[in-house]
Short mmCIF file of C-alpha atoms in Angstrom, two decimals:
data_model
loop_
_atom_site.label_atom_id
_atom_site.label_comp_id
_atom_site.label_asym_id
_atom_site.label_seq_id
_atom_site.Cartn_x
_atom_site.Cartn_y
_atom_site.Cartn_z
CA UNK A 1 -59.01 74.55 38.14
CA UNK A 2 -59.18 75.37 34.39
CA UNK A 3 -55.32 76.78 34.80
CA UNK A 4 -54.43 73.15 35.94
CA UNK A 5 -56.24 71.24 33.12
CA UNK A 6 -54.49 73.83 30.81
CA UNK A 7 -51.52 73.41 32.36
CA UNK A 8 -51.41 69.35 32.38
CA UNK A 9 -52.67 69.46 28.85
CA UNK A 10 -49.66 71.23 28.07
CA UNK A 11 -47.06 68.88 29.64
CA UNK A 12 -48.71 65.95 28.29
CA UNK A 13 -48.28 67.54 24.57
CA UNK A 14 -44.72 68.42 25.51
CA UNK A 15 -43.87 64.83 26.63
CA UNK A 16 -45.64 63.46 23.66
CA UNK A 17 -43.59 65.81 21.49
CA UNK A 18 -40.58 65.07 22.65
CA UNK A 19 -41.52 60.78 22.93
CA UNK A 20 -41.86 61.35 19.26
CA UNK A 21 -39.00 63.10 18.47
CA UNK A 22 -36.56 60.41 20.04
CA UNK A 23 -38.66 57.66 17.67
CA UNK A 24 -37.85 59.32 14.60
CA UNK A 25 -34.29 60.51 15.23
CA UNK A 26 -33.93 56.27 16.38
CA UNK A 27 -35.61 55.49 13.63
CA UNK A 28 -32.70 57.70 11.23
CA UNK A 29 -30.01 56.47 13.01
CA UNK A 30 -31.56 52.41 12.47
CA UNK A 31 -31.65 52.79 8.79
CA UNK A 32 -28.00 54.18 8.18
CA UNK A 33 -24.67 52.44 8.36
CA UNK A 34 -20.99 53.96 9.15
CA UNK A 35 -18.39 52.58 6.90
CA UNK A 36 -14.45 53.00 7.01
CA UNK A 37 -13.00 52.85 2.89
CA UNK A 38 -9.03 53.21 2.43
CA UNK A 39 -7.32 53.09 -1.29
CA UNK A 40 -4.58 51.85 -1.58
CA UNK A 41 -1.35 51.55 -4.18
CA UNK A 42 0.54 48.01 -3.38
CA UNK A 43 1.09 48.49 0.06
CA UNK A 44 1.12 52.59 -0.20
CA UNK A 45 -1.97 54.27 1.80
CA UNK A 46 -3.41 57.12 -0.36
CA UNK A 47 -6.24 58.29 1.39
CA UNK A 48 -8.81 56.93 3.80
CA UNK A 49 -12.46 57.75 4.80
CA UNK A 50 -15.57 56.87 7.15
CA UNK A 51 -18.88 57.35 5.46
CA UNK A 52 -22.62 56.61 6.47
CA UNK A 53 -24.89 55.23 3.88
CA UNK A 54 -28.38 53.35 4.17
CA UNK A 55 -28.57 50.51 5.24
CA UNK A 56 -28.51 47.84 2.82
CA UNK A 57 -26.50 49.97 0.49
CA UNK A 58 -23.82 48.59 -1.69
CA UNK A 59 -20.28 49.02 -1.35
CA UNK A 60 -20.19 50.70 -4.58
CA UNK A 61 -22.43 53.33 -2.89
CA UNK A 62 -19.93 53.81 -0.30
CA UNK A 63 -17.31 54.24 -2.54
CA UNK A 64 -18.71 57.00 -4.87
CA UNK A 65 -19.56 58.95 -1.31
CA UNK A 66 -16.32 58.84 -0.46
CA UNK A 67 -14.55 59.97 -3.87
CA UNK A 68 -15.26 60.51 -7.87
CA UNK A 69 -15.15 56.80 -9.30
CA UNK A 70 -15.19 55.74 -12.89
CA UNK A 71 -16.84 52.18 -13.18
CA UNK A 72 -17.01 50.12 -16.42
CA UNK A 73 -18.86 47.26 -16.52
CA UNK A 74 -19.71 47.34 -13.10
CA UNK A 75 -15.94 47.36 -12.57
CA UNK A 76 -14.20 50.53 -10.65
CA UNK A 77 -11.62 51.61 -13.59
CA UNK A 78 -10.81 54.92 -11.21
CA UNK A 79 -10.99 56.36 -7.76
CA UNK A 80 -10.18 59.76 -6.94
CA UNK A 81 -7.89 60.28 -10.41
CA UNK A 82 -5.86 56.17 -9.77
CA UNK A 83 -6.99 54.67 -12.77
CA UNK A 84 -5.95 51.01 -13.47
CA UNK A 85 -3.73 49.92 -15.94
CA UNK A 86 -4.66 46.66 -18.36
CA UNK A 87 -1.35 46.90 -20.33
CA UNK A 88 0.47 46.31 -16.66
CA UNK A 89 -2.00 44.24 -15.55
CA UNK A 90 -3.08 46.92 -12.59
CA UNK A 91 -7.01 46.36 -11.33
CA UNK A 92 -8.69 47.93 -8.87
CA UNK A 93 -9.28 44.85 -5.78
CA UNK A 94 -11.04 44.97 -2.99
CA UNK A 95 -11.47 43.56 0.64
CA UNK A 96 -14.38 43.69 2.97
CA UNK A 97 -13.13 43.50 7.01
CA UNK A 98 -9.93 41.83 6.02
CA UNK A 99 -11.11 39.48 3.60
CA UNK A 100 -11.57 39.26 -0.32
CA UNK A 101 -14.74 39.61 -1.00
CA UNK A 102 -16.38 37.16 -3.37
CA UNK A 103 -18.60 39.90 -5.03
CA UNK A 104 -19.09 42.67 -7.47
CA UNK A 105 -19.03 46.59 -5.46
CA UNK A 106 -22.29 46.81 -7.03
CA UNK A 107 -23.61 43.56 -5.11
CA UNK A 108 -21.35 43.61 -1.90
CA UNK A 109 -24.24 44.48 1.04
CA UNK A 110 -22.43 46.61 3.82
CA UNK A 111 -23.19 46.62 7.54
CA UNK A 112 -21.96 49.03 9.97
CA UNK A 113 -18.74 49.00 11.16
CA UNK A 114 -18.01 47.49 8.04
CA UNK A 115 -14.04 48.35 6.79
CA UNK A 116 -13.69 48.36 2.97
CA UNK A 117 -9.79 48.08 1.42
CA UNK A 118 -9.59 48.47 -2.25
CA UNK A 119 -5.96 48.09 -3.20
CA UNK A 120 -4.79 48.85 -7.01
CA UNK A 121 -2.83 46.01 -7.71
CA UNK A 122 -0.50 44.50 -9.89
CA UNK A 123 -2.06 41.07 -10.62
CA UNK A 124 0.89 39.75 -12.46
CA UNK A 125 2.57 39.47 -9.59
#
């Protein structure tokens, strides 16, 4: 009898162990985002990445996951060594899921799935 207790208190603390488990590694998963970022020259692809950040995290975040940026007034000046140009009036832009996005990186909320764009463009243009 006390071999049966023993053993039934020890499947109960493996089924709570495990019931627990599965809540926290939900629980990870819920608070992170997957996002895709691509740079871009014109119309020239120069690299592209998938990154997962928390959730709530900026697309600015994202960015500086994905590569070394260089930001200046909470502008991006430079991503992975492409540094705009003023004097040719070449900025660093940038869409969220196909469209331009009204904010700053540093403001822009991203949600999973989310796919990020930033294109260094001639503005002149």
């Amino acid at each position: 009898m006390k071999k049966k207790l023993v053993f039934l208190a020890m499947i109960f603390t493996a089924i709570f162990l495990v019931s627990c488990a599965n809540t926290a590694q939900k629980n990870n998963s819920d608070n992170v985002v997957r996002v895709s970022y691509q740079i871009k020259k014109e119309n020239k692809s120069l690299s592209k990445k998938t990154v997962t950040v928390k959730k709530g995290a900026s697309v600015l975040t994202g960015l500086k996951k994905a590569w070394p940026v260089k930001t200046e007034n909470k502008m991006v000046t430079k991503i992975d060594g492409h540094a705009q140009n003023p004097d040719l009036d070449q900025y660093w832009l940038y869409d969220i899921n196909g469209k331009e996005s009204k904010k700053g990186v540093d403001q822009q909320k991203l949600h999973d799935q989310d796919k990020v764009v930033f294109i260094l463009k001639d503005i002149s243009k």
